[in-house]
XYZ file of C-alpha atoms in Angstrom:
567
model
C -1.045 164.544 -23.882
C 0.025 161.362 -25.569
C -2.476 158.377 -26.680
C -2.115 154.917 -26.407
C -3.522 152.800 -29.063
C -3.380 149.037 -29.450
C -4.215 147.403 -32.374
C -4.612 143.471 -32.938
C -5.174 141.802 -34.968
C -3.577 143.701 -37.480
C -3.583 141.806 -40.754
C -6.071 141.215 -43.267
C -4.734 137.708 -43.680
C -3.144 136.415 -40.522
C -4.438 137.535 -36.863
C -0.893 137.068 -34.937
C 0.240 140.933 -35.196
C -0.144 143.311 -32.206
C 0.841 147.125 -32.724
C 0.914 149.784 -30.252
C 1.445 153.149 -31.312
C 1.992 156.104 -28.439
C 0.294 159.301 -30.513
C 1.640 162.708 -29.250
C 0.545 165.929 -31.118
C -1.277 164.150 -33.983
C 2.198 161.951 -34.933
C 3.169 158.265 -33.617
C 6.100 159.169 -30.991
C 6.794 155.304 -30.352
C 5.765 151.678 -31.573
C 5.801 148.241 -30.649
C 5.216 145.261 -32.959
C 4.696 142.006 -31.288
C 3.923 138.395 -32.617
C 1.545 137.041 -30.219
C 2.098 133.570 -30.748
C 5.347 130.977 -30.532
C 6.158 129.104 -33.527
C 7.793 126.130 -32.298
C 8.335 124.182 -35.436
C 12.344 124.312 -34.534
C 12.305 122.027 -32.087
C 9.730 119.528 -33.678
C 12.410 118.873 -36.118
C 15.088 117.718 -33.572
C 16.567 114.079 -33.841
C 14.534 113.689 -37.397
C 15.745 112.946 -40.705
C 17.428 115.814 -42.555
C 15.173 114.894 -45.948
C 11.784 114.937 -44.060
C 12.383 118.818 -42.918
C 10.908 120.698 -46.139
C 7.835 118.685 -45.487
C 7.589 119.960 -41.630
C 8.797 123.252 -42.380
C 6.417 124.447 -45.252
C 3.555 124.088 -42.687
C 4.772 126.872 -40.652
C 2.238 129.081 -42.987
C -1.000 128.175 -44.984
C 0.024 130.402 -47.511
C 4.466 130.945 -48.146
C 4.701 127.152 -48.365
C 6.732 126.520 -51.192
C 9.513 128.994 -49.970
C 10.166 127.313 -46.621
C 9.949 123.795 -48.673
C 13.066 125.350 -50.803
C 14.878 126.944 -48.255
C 14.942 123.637 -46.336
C 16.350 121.743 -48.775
C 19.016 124.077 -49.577
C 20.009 124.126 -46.093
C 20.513 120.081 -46.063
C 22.123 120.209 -49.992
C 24.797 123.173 -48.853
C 25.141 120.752 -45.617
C 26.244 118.229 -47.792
C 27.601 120.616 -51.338
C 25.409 118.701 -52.802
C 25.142 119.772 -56.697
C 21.739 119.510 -58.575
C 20.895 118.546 -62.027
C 19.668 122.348 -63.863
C 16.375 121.101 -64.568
C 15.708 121.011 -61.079
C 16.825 124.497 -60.577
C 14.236 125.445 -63.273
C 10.994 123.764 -62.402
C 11.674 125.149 -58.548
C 12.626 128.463 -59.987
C 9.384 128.483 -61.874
C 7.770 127.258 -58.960
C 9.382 130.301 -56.557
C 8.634 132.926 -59.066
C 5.076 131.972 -59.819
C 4.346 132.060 -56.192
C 6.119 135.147 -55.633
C 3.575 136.963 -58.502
C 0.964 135.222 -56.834
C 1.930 136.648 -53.379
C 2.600 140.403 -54.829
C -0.898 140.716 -56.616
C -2.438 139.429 -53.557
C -0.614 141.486 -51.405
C -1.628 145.054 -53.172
C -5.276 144.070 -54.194
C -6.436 141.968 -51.803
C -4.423 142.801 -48.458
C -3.045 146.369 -48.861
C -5.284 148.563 -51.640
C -8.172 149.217 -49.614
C -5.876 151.646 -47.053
C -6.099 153.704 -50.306
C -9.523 152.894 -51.783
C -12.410 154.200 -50.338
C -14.953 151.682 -51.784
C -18.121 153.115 -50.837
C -16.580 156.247 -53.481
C -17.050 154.631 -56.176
C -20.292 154.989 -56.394
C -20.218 158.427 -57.113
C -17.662 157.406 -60.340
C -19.166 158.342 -63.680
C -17.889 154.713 -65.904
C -17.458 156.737 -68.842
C -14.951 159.107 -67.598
C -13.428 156.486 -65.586
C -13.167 154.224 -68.706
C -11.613 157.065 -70.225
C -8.709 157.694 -67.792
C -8.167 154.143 -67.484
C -7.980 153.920 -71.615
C -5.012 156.748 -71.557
C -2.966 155.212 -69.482
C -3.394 151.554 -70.138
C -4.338 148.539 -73.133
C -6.121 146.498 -70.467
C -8.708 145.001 -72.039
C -10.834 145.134 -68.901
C -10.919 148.945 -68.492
C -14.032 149.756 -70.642
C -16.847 151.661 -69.441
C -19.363 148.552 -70.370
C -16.843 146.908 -67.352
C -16.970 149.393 -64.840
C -20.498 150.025 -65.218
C -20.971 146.503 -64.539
C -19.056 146.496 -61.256
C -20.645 150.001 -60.209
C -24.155 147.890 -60.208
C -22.598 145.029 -58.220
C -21.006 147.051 -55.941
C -24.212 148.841 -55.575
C -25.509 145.695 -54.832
C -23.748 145.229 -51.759
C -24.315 148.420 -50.515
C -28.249 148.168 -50.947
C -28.622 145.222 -48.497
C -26.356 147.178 -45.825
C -23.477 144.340 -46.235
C -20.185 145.597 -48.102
C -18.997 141.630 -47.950
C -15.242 141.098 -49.026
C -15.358 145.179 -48.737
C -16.525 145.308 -44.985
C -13.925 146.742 -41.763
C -12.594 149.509 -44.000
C -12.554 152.794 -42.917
C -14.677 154.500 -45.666
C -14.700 158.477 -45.288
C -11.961 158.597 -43.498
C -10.375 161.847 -43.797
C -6.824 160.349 -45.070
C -8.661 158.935 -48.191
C -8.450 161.023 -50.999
C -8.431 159.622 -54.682
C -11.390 160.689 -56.771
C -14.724 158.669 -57.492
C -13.469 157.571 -60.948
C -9.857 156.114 -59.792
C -11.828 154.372 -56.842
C -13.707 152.783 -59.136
C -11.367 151.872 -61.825
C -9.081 149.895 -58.157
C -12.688 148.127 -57.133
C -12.627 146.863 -60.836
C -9.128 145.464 -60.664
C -9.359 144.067 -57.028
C -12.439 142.224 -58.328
C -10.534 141.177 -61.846
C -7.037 140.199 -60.083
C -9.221 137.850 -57.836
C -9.236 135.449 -61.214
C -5.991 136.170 -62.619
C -3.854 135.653 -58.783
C -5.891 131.694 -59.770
C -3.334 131.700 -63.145
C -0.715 131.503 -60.663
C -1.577 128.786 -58.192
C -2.138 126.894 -61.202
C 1.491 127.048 -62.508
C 2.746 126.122 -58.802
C -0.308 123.379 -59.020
C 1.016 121.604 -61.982
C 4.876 121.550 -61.087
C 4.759 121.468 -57.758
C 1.923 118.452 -57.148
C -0.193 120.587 -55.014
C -0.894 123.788 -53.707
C -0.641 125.033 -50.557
C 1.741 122.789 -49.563
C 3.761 121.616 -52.666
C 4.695 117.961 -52.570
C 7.493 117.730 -55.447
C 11.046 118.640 -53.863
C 13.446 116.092 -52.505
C 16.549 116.990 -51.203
C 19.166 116.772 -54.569
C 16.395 118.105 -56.686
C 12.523 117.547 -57.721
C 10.018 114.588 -57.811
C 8.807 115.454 -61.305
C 9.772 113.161 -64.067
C 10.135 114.822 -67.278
C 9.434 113.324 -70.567
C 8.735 114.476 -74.446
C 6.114 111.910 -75.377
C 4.577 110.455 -71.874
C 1.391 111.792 -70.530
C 1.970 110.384 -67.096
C 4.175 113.068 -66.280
C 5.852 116.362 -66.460
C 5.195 116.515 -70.703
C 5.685 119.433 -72.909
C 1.856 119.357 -73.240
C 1.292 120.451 -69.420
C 4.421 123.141 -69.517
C 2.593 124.615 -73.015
C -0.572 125.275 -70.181
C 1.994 126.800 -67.914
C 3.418 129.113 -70.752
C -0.244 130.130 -71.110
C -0.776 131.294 -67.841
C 2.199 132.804 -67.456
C 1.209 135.207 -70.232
C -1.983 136.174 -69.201
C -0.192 136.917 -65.676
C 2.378 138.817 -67.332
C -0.363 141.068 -68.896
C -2.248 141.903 -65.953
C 0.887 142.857 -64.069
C 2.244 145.071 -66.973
C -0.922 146.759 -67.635
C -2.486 146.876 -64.620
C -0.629 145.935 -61.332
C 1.970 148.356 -62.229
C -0.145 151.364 -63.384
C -2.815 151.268 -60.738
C 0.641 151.144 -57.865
C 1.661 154.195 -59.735
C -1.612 155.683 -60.461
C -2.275 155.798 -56.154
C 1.494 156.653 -55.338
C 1.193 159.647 -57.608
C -2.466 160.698 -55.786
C -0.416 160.693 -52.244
C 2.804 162.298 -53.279
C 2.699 163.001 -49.095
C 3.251 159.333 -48.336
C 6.544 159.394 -50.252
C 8.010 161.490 -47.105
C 6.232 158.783 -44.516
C 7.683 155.432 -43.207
C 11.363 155.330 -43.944
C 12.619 154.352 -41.030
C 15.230 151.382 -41.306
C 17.245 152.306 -44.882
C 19.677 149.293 -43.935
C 18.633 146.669 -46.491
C 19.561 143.121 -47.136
C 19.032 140.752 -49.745
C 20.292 137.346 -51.317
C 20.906 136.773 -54.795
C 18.064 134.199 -56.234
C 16.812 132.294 -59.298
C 19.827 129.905 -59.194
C 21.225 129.090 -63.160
C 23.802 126.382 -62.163
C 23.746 123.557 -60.237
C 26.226 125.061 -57.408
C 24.205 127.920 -56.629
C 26.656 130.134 -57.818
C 25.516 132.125 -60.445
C 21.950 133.582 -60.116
C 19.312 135.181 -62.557
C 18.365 137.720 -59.673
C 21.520 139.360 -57.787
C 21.406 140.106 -54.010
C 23.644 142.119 -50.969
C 23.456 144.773 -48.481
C 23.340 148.357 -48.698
C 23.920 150.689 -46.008
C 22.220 153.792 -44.659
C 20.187 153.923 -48.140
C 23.298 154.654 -50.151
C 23.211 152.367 -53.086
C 27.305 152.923 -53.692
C 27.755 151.438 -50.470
C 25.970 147.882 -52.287
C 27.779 144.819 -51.493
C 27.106 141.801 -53.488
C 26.178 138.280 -51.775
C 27.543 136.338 -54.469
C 26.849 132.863 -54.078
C 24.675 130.448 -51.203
C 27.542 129.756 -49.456
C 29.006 133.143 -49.083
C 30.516 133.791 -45.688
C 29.582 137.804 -45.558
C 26.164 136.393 -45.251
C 26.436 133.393 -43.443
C 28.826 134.849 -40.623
C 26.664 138.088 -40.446
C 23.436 136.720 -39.013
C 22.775 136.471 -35.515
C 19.537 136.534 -33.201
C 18.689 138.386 -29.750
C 15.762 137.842 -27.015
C 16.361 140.324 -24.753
C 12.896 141.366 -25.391
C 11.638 138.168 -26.468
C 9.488 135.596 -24.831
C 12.359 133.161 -24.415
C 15.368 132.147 -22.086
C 17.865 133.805 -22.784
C 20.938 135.956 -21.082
C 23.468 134.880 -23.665
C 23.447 138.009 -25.668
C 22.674 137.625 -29.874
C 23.327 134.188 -31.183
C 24.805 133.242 -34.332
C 21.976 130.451 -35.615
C 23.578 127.656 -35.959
C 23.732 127.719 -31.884
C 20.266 129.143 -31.679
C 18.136 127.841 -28.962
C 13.921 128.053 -28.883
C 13.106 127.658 -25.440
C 9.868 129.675 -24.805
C 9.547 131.728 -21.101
C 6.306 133.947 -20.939
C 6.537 137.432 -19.315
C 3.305 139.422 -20.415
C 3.599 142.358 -22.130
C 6.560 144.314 -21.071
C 6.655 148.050 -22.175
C 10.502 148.132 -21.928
C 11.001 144.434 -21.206
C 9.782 141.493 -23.031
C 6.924 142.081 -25.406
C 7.085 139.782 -28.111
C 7.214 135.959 -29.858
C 9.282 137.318 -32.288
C 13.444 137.366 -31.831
C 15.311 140.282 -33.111
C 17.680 139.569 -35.894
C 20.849 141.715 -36.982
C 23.260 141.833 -39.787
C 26.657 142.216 -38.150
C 24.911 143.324 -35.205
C 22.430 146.681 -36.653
C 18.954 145.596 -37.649
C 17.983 145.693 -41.200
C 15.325 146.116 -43.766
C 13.876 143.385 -45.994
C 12.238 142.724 -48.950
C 10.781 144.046 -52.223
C 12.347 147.791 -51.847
C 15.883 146.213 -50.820
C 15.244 143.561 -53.596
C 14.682 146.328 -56.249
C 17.177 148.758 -55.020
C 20.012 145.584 -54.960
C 18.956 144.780 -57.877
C 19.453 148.791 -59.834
C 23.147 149.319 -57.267
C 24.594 145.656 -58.940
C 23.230 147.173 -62.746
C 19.964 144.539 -62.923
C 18.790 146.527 -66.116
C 15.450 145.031 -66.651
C 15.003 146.384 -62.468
C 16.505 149.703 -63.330
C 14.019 149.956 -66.831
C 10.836 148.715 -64.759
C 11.669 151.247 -61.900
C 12.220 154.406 -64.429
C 9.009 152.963 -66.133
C 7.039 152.826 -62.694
C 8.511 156.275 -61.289
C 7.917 158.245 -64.641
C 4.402 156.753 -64.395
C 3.972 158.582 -60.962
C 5.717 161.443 -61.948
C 3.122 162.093 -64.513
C 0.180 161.478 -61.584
C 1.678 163.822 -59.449
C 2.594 166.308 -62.250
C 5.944 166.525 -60.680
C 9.270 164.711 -60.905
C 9.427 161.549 -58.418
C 13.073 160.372 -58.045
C 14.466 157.180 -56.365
C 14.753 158.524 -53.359
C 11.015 158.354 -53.171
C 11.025 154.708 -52.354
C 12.286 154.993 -49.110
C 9.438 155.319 -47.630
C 5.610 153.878 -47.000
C 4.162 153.992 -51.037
C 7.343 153.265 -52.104
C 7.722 149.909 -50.998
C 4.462 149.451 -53.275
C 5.792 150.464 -56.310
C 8.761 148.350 -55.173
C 6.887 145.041 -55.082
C 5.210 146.273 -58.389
C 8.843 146.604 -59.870
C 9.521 143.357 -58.581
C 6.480 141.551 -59.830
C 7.783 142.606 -63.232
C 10.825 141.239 -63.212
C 9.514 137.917 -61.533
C 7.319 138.215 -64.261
C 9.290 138.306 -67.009
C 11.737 136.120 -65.226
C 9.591 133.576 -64.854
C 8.807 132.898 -68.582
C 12.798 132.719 -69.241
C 12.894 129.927 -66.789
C 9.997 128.146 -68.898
C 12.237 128.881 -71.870
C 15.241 127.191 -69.990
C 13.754 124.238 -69.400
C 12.165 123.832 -72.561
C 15.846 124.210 -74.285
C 17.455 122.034 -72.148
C 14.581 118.732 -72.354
C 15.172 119.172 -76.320
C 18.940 118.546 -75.622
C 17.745 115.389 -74.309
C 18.743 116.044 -70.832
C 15.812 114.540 -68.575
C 17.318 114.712 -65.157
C 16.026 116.083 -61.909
C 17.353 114.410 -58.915
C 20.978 113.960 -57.397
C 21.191 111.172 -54.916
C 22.371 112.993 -51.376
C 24.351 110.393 -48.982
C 24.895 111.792 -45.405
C 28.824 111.752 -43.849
C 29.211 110.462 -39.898
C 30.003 113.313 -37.892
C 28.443 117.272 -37.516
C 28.129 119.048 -41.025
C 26.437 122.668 -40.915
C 24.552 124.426 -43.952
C 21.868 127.320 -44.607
C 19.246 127.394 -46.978
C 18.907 131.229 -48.378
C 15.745 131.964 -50.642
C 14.544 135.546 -51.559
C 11.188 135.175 -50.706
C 8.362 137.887 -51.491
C 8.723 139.238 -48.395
C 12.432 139.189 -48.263
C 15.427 136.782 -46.789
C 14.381 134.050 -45.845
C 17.261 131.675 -44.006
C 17.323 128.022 -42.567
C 19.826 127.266 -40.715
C 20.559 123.016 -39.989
C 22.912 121.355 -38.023
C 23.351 117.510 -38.999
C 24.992 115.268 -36.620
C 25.322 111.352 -37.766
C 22.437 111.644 -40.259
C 19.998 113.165 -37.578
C 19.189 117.234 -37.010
C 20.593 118.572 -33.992
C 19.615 122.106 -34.247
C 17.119 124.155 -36.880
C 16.484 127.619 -37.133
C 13.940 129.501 -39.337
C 15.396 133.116 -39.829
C 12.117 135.019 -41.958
C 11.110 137.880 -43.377
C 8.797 139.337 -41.212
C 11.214 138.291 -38.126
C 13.750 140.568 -39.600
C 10.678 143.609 -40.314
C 8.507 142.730 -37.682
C 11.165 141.767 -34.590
C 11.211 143.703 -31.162
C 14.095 145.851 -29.964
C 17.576 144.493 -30.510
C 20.333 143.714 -27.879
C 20.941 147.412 -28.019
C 17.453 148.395 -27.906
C 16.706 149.454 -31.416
C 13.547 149.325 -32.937
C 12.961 147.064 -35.989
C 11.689 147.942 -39.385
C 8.037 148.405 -38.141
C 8.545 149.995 -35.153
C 11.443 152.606 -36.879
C 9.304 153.155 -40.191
C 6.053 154.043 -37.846
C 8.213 157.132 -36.009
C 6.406 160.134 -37.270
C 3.689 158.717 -39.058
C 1.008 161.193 -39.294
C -2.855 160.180 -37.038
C -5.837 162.153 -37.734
C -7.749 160.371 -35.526
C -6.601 157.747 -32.843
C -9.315 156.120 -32.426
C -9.531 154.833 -36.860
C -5.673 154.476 -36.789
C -5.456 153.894 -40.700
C -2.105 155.856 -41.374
C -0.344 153.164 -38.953
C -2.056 150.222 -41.142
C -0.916 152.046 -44.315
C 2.967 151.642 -43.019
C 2.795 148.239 -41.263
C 0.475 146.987 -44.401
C 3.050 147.990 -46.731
C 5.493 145.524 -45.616
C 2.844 142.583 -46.073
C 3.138 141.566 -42.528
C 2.297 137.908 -42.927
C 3.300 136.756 -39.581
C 2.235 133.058 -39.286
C 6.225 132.902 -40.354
C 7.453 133.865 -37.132
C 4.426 132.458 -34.993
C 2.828 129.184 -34.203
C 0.737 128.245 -30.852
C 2.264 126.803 -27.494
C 0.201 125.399 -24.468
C 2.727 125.967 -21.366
C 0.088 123.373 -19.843
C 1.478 120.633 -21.886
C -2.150 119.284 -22.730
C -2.190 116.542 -25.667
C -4.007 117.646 -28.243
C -3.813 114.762 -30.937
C -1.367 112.193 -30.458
C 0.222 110.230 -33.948
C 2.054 106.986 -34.122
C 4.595 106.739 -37.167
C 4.243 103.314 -39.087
């Protein structure tokens, strides 16, 4: 007889995900992922000005600011083919990649790790041995055994006045964890060490984007920094030699640690390599722009179909019409109007209509993108496997790197095929975080070269035509595509859309009633026990289901809340 379990919240970060799983004969038979509040933010931006957007936008999340700041105003600069100066491209690129590092450390220590950790283990660890192990597969300078004996006693700590703290909700003992005392302990060590280091990147995003959360430098036609050789007031080499700084002490944590502790637990559940593949239709846009036409890109993008990477085919530039004609948007199970079958979303409309949850009806906030009408996969594994089909080589070295590293756990040969599934897109955000990584400090490099030219400038004056001009903002954000869509009419928006990540991952059934990415990848999962569903977190978790994105609150009683009066 078949089980029904809810769970919600879901994430460790943001409380807007519902899952149900039906569990028949110890597997999940069928799944529903709903976003359980409306965003909204669409229709706030009606009738305003085009170059006050990025500032509205970015507050759809506390934490992905900076990517719906840039994808905003790329929508209003390919509205208007509007070319930037290069240094602009670089200090945003910087700014995107430092985030994304941020985002994928966070993500695997902090929001993901502890599916696979079993804390309370560690305790049993001997340091020395784990110090040892550690040692033979890594330099890290924070693997000794004086380290892990140190965060043995702390952890200890916790557990001696009955509290685990940051550790607490887990499901410790659960029969699905299974790595050994010493490789708990070695994770605990790292979750508590990439606490500081994740700080190395909110400082680079800090200094060149004004602020974080919420960066305050880019304008539409390029960035608010000023840059200058000799000047202390602003953008100096002086504050980028701090930036280089950090960027190398992120580059060695997510070398010698990030990447070998994601292979170190893939190779310990060689099972989950044969769990969650679901969806194998993956999209992604090229990023990391080099010109001021967003046509040629440091990271390359495209589509591949049914998991086949011969079938790859490029997305070559921003304003590429496979892409931009591709997208469209259904509600049939959605909680808004609708009857008017998937819309392309430049005619998208966000008009909310409640129904309760609706088994085979309406069951979510969410809508249900497609790519030429079949839903699709998105982020880090398409990223990475885009990336090795268009011949990225430092992606193809880091992924042989990562899956000979698991190979060696498992004591048996992983191939790429392994990544379609639950662990893999792990050690596909680790891959990815590599390149960023890497691809980050070429930026600084970049920019460096191009102020000792004596070139200075960062902003392109945008002027706005009479009349309706159209444009979409695409940005490869951690979690995956990331599209704005704008319509401008006589200098004032007449339609937005927000097309995310976790819309395309986390969206109900389609017009045609297929599951997305969470619902697919969750057939078959494995439940030992209903009632601590872990295996189902392990999938949904390993898509880093950050849904404020696709969520934000609605009162159908119309009640003011705060009321403010523009000067």
């Amino acid at each position: 007889m078949s089980q029904r379990v809810t769970i919600d919240p879901v994430t460790r970060i943001e409380g807007h995900l519902r899952v149900d799983v039906e569990v028949d004969g110890g597997k999940v038979k069928k799944a529903w992922a709903s976003g359980q509040m409306w965003r909204g933010v669409e229709n706030i931006l009606i009738g305003r000005d085009p170059r006050d957007a990025w500032a509205i936008t970015q507050r759809i999340c506390g934490v992905c600011t900076t990517v719906h700041a840039l994808a905003s105003v790329r929508s209003v600069e390919n509205a208007l083919q509007l070319e930037l100066p290069v240094n602009a491209q670089y200090i945003r690129n910087m700014i995107i990649l430092a985030h994304a590092v941020h985002d994928h450390i966070v993500h695997f220590y902090h929001l993901s790790a502890l599916d696979w950790v079993d804390v309370t283990s560690a305790l049993k660890a001997d340091p020395a041995k784990a110090a040892s192990l550690a040692e033979s597969l890594s330099s890290w300078s924070g693997n000794s055994k004086a380290e892990f004996s140190k965060v043995q006693q702390r952890l200890s700590g916790f557990v001696g006045t009955g509290q685990l703290g940051i550790f607490t909700n887990g499901y410790w003992g659960h029969p699905a964890m299974k790595l050994p005392p010493e490789i708990n302990l070695i994770a605990v060590a790292h979750y508590l060490q990439a606490l500081e280091v994740q700080r190395h990147a909110n400082k680079v995003v800090s200094i060149l984007g004004g602020k974080t959360p919420h960066i305050q430098n880019v304008v539409v036609g390029g960035v608010a920094n000023a840059l200058a050789v000799d000047s202390q007031a602003v953008l100096t080499v002086e504050r980028l030699l701090a930036v280089k700084d950090w960027i190398d002490q992120l580059a060695d944590f997510v070398k010698n640690v990030y990447l070998v502790d994601v292979a170190v637990v893939g190779g310990s559940y060689p099972e989950w390599t044969q769990i969650g593949r679901g969806i194998v239709d993956y999209l992604c846009v090229p990023d990391i722009p080099l010109d001021g036409r967003n046509t040629e890109f440091a990271l390359p993008g495209g589509h591949i179909a049914g998991g086949d990477l011969a079938s790859f085919k490029q997305i070559r530039t921003h304003d590429d019409a496979y892409f931009k004609d591709g997208v469209s948007e259904s509600v049939k199970h959605s909680w808004y109007e609708g009857g008017k079958g998937p819309l392309h979303p430049y005619k998208g409309e966000t008009r909310p209509q409640y129904t309760d949850f609706q088994d085979d009806g309406k069951y979510s906030w969410l809508k249900s993108p497609t790519f030429y009408d079949k839903p699709m996969q998105v982020g880090p594994l398409p990223r990475v496997l885009a990336m090795v089909a268009a011949g990225h080589k430092p992606t193809i070295d880091y992924a042989a790197h990562a899956l000979e590293l698991v190979s060696t756990v498992a004591k048996t040969k992983v191939g790429i095929d392994a990544l379609h599934s639950t662990i893999g897109r792990h050690a596909a955000r680790a891959v990815a975080c590599a390149v960023e990584v890497d691809e980050l400090a070429r930026q600084w490099d970049l920019l460096l070269a191009s102020m000792a030219k004596g070139d200075l400038k960062t902003f392109n004056k945008p002027v706005f035509p009479q009349g309706e001009i159209t444009g979409v903002g695409m940005h490869e954000a951690p979690r995956g595509v990331l599209s704005h869509w704008i319509v401008i009419r006589d200098g004032k928006i007449r339609n937005y859309q927000c097309v995310v990540p976790t819309t395309w991952n986390a969206a109900p059934r389609n017009e045609r009633d297929e599951p997305g990415a969470y619902e697919a990848c969750l057939a078959g999962t494995p439940v030992a026990i209903p009632d601590q569903p872990l295996e189902v977190l392990r999938t949904v978790h390993s898509f880093d289901p950050c849904l404020a994105c696709a969520v934000h609150v609605v009162d159908q009683e119309r009640q003011p809340v705060i009321r403010v009066k523009a000067a």
